Short mmCIF file of C-alpha atoms and ligand atoms in Angstrom, two decimals:
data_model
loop_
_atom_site.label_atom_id
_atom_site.label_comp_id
_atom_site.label_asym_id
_atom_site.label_seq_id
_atom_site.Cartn_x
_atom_site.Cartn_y
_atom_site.Cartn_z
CA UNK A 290 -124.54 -146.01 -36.08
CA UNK A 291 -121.68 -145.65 -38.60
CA UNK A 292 -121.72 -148.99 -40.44
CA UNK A 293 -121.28 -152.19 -38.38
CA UNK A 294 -118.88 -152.67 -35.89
CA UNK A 295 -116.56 -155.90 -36.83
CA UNK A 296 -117.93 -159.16 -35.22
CA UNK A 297 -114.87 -159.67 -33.08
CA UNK A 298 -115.68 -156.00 -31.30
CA UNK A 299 -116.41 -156.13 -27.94
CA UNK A 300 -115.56 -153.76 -25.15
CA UNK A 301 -113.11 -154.74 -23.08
CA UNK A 302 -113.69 -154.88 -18.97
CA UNK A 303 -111.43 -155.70 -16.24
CA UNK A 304 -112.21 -159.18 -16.24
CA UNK A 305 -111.50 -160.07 -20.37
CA UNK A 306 -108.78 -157.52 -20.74
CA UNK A 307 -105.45 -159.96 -19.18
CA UNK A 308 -106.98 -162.59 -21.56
CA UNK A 309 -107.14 -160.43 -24.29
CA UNK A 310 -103.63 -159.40 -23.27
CA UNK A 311 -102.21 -162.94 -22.97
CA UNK A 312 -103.66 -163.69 -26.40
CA UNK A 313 -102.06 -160.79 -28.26
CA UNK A 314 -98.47 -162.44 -29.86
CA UNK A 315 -97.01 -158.46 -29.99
CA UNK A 316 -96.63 -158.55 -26.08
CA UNK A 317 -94.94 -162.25 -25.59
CA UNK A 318 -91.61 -159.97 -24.49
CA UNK A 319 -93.42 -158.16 -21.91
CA UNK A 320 -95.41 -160.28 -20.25
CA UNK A 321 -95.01 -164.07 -19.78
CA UNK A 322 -97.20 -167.02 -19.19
CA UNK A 323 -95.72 -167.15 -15.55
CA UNK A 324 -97.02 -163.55 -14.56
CA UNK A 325 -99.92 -162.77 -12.36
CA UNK A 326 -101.33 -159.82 -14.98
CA UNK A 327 -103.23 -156.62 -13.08
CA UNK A 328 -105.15 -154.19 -14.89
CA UNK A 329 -107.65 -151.19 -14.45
CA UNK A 330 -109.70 -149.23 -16.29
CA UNK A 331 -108.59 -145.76 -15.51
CA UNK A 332 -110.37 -143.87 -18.54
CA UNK A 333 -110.96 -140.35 -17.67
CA UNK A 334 -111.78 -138.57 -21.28
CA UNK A 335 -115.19 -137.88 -22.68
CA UNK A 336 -114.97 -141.37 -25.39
CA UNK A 337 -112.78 -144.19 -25.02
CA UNK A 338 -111.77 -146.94 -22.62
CA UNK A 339 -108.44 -146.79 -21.38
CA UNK A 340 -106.89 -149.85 -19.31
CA UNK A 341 -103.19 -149.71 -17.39
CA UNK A 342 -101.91 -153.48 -17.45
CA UNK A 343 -98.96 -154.68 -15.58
CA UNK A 344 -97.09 -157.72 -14.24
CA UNK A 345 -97.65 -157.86 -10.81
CA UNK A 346 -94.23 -158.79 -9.76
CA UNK A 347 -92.70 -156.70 -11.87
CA UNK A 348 -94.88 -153.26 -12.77
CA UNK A 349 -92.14 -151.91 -14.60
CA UNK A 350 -93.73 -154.25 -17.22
CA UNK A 351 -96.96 -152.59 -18.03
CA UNK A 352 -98.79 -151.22 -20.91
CA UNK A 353 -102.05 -148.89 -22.06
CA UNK A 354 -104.70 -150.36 -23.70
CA UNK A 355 -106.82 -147.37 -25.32
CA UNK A 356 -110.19 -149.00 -27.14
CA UNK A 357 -112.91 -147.13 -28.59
CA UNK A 358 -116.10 -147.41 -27.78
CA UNK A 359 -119.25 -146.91 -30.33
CA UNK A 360 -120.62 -143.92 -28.87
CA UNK A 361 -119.69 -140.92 -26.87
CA UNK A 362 -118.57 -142.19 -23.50
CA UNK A 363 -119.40 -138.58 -21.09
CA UNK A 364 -122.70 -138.95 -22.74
CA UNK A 365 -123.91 -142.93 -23.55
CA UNK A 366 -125.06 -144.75 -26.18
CA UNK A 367 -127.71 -142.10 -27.86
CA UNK A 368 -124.54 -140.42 -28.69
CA UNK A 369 -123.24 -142.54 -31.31
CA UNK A 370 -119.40 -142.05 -32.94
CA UNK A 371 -117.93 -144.50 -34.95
CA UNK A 372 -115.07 -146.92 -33.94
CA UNK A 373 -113.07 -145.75 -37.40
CA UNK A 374 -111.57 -142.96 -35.00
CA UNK A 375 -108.87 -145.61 -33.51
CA UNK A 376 -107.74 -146.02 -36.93
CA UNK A 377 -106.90 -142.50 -37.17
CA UNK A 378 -105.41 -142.14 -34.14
CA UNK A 379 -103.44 -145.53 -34.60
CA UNK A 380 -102.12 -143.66 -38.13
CA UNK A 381 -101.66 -140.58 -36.41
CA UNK A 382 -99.37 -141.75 -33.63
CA UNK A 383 -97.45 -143.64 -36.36
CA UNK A 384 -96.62 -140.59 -38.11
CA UNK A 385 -96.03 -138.58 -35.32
CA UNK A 386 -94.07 -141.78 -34.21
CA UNK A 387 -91.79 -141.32 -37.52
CA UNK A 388 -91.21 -137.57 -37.17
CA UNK A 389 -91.18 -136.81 -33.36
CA UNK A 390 -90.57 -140.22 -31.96
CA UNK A 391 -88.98 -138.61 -28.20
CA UNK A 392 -92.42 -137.11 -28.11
CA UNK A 393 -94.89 -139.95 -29.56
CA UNK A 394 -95.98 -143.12 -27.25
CA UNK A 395 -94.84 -146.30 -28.57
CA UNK A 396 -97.46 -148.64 -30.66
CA UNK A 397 -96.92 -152.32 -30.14
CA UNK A 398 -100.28 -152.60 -32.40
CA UNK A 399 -103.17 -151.54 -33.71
CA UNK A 400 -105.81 -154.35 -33.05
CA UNK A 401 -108.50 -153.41 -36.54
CA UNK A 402 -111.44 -155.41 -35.17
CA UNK A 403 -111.31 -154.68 -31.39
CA UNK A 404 -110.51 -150.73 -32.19
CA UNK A 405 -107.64 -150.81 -30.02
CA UNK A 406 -104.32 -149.69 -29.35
CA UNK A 407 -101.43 -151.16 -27.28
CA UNK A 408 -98.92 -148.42 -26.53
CA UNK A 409 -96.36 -147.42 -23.45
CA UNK A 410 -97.74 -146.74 -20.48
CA UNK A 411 -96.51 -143.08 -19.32
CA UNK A 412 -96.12 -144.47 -15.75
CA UNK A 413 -94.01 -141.66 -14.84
CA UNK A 414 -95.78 -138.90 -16.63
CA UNK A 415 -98.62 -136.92 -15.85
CA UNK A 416 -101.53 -135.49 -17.57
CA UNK A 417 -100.51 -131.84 -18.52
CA UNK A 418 -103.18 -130.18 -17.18
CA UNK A 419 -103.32 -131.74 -13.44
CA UNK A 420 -99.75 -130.24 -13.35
CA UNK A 421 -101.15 -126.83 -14.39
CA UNK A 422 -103.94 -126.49 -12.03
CA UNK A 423 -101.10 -127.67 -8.77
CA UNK A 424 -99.36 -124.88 -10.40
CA UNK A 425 -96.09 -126.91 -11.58
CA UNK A 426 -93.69 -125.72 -13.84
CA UNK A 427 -92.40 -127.76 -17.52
CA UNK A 428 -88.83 -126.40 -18.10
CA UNK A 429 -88.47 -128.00 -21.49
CA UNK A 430 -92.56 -128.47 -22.43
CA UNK A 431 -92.04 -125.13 -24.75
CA UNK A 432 -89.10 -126.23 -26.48
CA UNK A 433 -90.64 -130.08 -27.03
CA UNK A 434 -93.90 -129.02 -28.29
CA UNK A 435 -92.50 -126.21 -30.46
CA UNK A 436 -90.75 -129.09 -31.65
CA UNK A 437 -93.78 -131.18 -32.39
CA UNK A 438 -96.05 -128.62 -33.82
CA UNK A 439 -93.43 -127.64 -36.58
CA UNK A 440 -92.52 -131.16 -37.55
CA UNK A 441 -95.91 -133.15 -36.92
CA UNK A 442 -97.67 -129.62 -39.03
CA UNK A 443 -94.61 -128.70 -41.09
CA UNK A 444 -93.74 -132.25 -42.23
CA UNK A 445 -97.40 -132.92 -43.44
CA UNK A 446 -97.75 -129.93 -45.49
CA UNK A 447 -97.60 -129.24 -49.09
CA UNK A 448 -94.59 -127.21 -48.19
CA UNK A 449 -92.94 -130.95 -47.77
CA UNK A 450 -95.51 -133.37 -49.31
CA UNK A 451 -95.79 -134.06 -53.19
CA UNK A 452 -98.97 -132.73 -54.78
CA UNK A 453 -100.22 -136.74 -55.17
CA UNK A 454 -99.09 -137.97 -51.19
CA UNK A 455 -101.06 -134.99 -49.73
CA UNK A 456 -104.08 -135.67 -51.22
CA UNK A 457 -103.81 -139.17 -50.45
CA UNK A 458 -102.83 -138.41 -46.99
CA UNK A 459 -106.03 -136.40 -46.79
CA UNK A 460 -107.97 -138.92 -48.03
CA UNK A 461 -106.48 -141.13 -45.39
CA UNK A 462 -107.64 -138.86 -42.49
CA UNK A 463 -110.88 -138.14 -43.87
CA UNK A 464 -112.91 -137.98 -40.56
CA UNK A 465 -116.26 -136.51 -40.89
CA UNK A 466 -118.09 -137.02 -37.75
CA UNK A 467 -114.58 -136.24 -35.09
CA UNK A 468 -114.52 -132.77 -36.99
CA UNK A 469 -118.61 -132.66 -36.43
CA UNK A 470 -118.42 -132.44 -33.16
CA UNK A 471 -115.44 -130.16 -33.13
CA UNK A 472 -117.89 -128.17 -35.25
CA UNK A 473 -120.25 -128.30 -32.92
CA UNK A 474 -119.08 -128.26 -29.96
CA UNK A 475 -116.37 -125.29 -30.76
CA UNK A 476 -117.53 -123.39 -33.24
CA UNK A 477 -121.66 -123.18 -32.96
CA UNK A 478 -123.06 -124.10 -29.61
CA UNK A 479 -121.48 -121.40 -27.36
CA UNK A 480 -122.84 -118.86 -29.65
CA UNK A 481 -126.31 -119.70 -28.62
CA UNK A 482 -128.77 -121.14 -26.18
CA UNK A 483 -127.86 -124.93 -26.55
CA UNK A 484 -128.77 -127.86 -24.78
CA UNK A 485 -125.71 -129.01 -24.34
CA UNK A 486 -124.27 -126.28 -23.38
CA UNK A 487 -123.08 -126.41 -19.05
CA UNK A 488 -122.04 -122.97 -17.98
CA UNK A 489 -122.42 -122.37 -14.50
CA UNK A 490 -125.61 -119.88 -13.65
CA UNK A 491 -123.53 -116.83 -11.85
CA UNK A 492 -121.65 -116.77 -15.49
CA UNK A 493 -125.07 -115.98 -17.70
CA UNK A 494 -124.83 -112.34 -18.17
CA UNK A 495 -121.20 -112.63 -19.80
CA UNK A 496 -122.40 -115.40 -21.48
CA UNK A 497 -125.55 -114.08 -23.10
CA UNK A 498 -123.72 -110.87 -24.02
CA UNK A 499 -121.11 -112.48 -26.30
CA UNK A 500 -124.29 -114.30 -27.74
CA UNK A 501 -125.28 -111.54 -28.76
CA UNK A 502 -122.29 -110.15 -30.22
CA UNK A 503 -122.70 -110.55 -34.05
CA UNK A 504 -119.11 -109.23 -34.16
CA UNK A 505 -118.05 -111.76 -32.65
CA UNK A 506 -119.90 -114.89 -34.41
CA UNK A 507 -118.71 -113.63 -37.53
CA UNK A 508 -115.15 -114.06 -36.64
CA UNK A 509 -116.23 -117.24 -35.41
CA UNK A 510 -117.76 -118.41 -38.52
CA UNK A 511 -114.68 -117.27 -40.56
CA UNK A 512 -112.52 -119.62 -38.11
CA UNK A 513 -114.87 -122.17 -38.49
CA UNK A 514 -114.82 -122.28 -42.40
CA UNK A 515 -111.45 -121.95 -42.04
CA UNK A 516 -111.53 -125.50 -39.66
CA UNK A 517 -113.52 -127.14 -42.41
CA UNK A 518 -111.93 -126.28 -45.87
CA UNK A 519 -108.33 -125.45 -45.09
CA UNK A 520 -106.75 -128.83 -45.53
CA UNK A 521 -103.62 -127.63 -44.74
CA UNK A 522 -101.75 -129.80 -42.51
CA UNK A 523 -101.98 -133.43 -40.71
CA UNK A 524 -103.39 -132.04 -37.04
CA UNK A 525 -103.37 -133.79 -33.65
CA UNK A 526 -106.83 -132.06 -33.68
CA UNK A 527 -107.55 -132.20 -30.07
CA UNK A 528 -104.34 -130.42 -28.33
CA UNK A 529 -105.13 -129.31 -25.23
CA UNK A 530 -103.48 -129.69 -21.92
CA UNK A 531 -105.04 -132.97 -21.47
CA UNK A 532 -103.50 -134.67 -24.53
CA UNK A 533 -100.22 -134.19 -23.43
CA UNK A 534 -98.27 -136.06 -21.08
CA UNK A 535 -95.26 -134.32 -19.35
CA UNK A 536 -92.17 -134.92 -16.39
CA UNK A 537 -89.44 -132.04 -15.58
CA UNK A 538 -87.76 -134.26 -18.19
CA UNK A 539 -89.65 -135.43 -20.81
CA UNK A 540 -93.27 -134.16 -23.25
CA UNK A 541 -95.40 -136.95 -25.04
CA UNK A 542 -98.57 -136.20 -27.11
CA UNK A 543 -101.47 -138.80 -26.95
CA UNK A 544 -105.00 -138.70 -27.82
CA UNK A 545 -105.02 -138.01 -32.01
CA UNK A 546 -108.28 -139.67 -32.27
CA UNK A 547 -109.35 -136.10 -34.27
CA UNK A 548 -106.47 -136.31 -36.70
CA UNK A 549 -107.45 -134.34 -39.90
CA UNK A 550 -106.33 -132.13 -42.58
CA UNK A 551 -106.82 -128.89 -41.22
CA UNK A 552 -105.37 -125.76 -40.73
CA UNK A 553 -101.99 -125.63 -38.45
CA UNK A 554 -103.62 -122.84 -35.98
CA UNK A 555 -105.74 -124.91 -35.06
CA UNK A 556 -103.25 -127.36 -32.99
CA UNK A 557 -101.18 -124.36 -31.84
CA UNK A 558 -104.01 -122.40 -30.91
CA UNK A 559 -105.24 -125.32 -29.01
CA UNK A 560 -101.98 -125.48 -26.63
CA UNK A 561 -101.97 -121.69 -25.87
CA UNK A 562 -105.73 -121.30 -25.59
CA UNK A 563 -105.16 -124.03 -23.10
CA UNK A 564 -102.46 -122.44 -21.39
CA UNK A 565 -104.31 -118.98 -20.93
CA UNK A 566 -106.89 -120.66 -19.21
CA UNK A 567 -104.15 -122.08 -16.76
CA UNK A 568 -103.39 -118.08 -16.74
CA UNK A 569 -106.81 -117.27 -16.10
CA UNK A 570 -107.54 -120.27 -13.36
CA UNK A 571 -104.82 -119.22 -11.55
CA UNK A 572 -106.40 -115.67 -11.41
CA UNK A 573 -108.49 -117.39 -7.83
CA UNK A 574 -105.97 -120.89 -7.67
CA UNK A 575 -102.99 -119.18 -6.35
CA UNK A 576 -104.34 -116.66 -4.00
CA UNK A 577 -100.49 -115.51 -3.30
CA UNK A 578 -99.83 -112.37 -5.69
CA UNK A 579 -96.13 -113.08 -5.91
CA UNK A 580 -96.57 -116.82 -6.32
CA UNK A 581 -99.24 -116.28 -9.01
CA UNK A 582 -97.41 -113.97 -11.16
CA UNK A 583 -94.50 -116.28 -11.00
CA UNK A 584 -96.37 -119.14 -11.93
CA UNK A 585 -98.32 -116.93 -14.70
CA UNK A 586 -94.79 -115.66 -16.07
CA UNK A 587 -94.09 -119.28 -16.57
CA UNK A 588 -96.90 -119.62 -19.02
CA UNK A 589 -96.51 -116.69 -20.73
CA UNK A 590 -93.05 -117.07 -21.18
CA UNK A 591 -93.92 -120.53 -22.21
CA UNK A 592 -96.26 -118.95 -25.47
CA UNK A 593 -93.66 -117.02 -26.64
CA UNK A 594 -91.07 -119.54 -26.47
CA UNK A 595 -92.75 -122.42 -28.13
CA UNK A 596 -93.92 -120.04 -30.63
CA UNK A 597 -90.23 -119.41 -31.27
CA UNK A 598 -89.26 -122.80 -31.32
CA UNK A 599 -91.92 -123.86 -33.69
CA UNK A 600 -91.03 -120.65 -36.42
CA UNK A 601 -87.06 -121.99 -35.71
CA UNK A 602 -87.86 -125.45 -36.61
CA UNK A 603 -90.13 -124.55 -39.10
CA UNK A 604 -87.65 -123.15 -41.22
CA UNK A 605 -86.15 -126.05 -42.50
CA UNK A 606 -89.33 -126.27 -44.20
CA UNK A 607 -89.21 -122.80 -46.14
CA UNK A 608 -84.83 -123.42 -46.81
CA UNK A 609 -86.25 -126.47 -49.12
CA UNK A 610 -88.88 -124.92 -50.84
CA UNK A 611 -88.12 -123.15 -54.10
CA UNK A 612 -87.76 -119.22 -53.90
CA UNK A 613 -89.55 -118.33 -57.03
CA UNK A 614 -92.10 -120.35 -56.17
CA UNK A 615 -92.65 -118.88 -52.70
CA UNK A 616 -90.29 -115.76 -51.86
CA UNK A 617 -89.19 -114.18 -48.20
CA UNK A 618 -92.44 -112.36 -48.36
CA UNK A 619 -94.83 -115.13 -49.21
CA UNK A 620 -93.38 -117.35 -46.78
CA UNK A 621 -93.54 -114.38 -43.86
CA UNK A 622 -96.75 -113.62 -44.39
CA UNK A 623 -98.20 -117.40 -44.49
CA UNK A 624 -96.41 -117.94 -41.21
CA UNK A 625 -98.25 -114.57 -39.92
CA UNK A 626 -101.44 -116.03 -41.02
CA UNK A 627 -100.84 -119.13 -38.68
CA UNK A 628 -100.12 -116.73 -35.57
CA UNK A 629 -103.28 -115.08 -36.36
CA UNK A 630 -104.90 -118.42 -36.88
CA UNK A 631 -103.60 -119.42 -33.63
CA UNK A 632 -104.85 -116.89 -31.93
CA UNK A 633 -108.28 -117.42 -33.07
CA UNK A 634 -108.68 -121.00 -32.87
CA UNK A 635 -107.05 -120.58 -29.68
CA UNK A 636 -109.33 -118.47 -28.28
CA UNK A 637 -112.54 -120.46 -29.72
CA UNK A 638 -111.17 -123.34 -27.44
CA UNK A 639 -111.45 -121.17 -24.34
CA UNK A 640 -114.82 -120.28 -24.83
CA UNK A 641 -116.24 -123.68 -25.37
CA UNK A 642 -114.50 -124.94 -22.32
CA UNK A 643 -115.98 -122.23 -20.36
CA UNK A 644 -119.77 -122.59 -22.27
CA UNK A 645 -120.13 -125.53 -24.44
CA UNK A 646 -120.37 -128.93 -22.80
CA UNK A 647 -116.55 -130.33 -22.73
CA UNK A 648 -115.19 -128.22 -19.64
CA UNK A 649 -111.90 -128.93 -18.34
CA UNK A 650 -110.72 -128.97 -14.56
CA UNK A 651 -108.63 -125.55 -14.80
CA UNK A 652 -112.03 -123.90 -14.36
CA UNK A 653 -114.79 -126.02 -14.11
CA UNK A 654 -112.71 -127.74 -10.75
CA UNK A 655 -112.56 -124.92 -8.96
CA UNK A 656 -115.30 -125.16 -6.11
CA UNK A 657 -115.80 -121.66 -5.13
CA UNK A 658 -118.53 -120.59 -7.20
CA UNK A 659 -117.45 -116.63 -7.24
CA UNK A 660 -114.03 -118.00 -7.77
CA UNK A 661 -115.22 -120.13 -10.42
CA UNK A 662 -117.16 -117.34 -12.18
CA UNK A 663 -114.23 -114.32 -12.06
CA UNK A 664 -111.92 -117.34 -13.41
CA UNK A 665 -114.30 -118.01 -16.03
CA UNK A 666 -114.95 -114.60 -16.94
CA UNK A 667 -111.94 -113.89 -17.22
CA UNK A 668 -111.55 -116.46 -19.58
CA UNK A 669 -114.09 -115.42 -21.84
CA UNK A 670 -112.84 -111.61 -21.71
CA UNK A 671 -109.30 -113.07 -23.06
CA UNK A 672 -110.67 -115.11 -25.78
CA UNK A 673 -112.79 -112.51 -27.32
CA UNK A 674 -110.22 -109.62 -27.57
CA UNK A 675 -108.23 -112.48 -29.34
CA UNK A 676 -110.65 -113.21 -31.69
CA UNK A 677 -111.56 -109.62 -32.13
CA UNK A 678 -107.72 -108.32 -31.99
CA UNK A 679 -105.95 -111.19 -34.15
CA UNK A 680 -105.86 -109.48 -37.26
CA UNK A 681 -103.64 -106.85 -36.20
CA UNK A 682 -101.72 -109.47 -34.36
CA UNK A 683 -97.27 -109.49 -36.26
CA UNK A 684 -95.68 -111.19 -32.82
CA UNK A 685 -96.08 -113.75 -30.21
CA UNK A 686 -96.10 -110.99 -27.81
CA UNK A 687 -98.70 -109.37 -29.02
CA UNK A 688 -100.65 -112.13 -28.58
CA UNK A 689 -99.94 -112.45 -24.83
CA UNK A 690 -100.40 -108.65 -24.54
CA UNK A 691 -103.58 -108.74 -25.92
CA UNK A 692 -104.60 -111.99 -23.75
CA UNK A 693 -102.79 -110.45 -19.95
CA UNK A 694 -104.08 -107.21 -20.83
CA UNK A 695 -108.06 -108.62 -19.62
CA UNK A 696 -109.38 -108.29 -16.45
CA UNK A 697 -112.76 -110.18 -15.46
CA UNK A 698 -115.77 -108.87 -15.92
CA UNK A 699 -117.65 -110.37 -12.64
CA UNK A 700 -118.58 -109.58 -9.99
CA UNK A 701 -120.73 -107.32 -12.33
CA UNK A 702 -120.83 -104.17 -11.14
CA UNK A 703 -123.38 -101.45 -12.12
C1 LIG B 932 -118.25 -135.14 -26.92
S1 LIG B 932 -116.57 -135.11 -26.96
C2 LIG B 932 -116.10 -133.67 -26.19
C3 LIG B 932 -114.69 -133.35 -26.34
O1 LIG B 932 -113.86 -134.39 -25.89
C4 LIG B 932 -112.69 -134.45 -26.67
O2 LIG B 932 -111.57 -134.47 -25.88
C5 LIG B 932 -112.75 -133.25 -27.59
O3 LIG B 932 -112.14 -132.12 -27.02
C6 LIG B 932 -114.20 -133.07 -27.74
O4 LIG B 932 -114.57 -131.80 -28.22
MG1 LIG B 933 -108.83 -137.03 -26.15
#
């Protein structure tokens, strides 16, 4: 355990949560002593319990209770984690509330004792990723979350920060064992036989071969320091297509229950790692060629534009700094460092949804097992020619050229 859980902690169920709800003064404007209150527990992440509560004559009144639970729910209870993670995220989504609100849920409270948030429900939005794997296009998801990265990362930075608020701040989001398994999970146990590791059997030869690629884990352990020392930004820290809730209309980020001081990359390269493994999913999902290259133009087109948007709303940033202090040619090459940085942690985040234990439904969903395994290979053959290819890496493009330019490697042949 990580210290004691507060006396008043308990985990919620379907039968305490509308009491707990009816006791909470915050949410005596949306629901009233008259309603009939509803609620389910619809959690469907790897560690917290997540209810959807509504009045049941009027479900336009409705809410999200997220609560954390002391241990690692995909797992159980031998898998501790400690509660202290919904006080991060609570912090998180009130700075990203403050600097992106159009893209942040709203809080009605943090609840310090029952590890708990109250926030708006995203009735009419839908998890990111389910979208991706129907194969539905986000008109205006690359210009909102180039939005968010560059003010959520820029805004947090010592670019904008005072020397004494940043190190505060990262004091504030110190949060040791959420990066530990980010360590873990990312970073060291696809590189090796691991117990926890769930690849599917027709996968192994790919897999053991970029175990044994010492090329390779030494670009991975230069990301990984990178992950752990490079305070260099306030990051969502978990920003994959299922932290991010989307309509033809509208983006929203949830989920920053791994909030840290880390390096920017890391959050970008978590959104396009994530949506080149849509790319390569849809390699056996849409079995059309003219459909599939459609959709797959979409998500290309969608990496290059929200890299654009974020390095156009970044600049704000470098117009206040001071020019002696950090010239055209400082601030170019820091903001080439965070493409290449992208591209790295991006591609780490592929290959530990493919090996490590966390998979995600892009892949892992599809039933087909030969489907499943050219998707997945394919997967892994994009990621390491990133990781391998970053440092020569100047554009966007030449990260999508270096990702659509893979085929898979199974079935093996030879
Ligand atoms: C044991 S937790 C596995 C994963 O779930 C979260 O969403 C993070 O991605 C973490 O790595
Ligand atoms: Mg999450």
């Amino acid at each position: 355990m990580f210290g004691s859980v507060s006396p008043r902690y308990a985990p919620l169920t379907t039968d305490t949560v509308v009491d707990y709800v009816r006791s909470r003064p915050e949410l005596r404007t949306i629901f009233y002593d008259r309603d009939v209150i509803e609620a389910v527990e619809v959690g469907d992440g790897n560690l917290n319990l997540v209810f959807k509560v509504w009045a049941q004559d009027d479900p336009q009144r409705t809410i999200v209770l997220k609560q954390a639970l002391p241990y690692v729910r995909l797992v159980g209870d031998s898998w501790p984690l400690p509660t202290d993670r919904a006080r991060i995220e609570a912090q998180a989504l009130e700075i990203h509330g403050r600097l992106v609100p159009q893209h942040t849920p709203k809080v009605y409270f943090f609840d310090p004792e029952m590890y708990l948030t109250a926030m708006q429900n995203l009735n009419d939005h839908l998890i990111m990723r389910k979208g991706l794997v129907q194969g539905v296009t986000y008109p205006h998801f690359a210009n909102h979350i180039g939005l968010f990265l560059a003010r959520t990362l820029g805004s947090t930075s010592d670019l904008v920060l005072d020397y004494r608020t940043k190190k505060l701040e990262v004091a504030r989001f110190i949060n040791p064992e959420l990066c530990k398994i980010t360590e873990d999970l990312i970073f060291v146990e696809p590189y090796r036989q691991h117990e926890r590791n769930r690849y599917h059997p027709e996968i192994e030869p790919q897999v053991l071969a970029l175990q044994a690629d010492v090329a390779l884990h030494a670009e991975v352990a230069d990301l990984k320091e990178k992950f752990m020392t490079q305070a260099q930004s306030l990051l969502h820290g978990d920003l994959h297509t299922g932290s991010i809730m989307v309509n033809q209309r509208e983006t929203y980020v949830i989920d920053p229950e791994f909030a840290f001081y880390g390096p920017m990359g890391f959050d970008i390269g978590a959104v396009i790692g994530n949506l080149l493994l849509s790319y390569a999913s849809h390699e056996v999902r849409t079995k059309d060629p003219t459909q599939r290259a459609a959709f797959r133009r979409y998500l290309t087109d969608t990496i290059v534009q929200l890299w654009r948007v974020f390095v156009r709303e970044f600049q704000p940033v470098w117009d206040a700094v001071d020019p002696i202090d950090m010239p055209p040619a400082y601030q170019q090459a820091y903001m080439r460092r965070v493409l290449q940085d992208t591209a790295g942690f991006g591609a780490c985040k592929m290959m530990r949804r493919i090996i490590g234990l966390a998979g995600v439904e892009d892949i892992r969903g599809i039933e087909d097992v030969t489907d499943k395994s050219i998707a997945a290979s394919l997967s892994l053959n994009m990621a390491v020619a990133l990781v391998k290819g970053r440092h020569q890496i100047t554009r966007i493009e030449e990260l999508v050229d270096i990702a659509t330019g893979c085929r898979p490697t199974y079935p093996w042949t030879g």
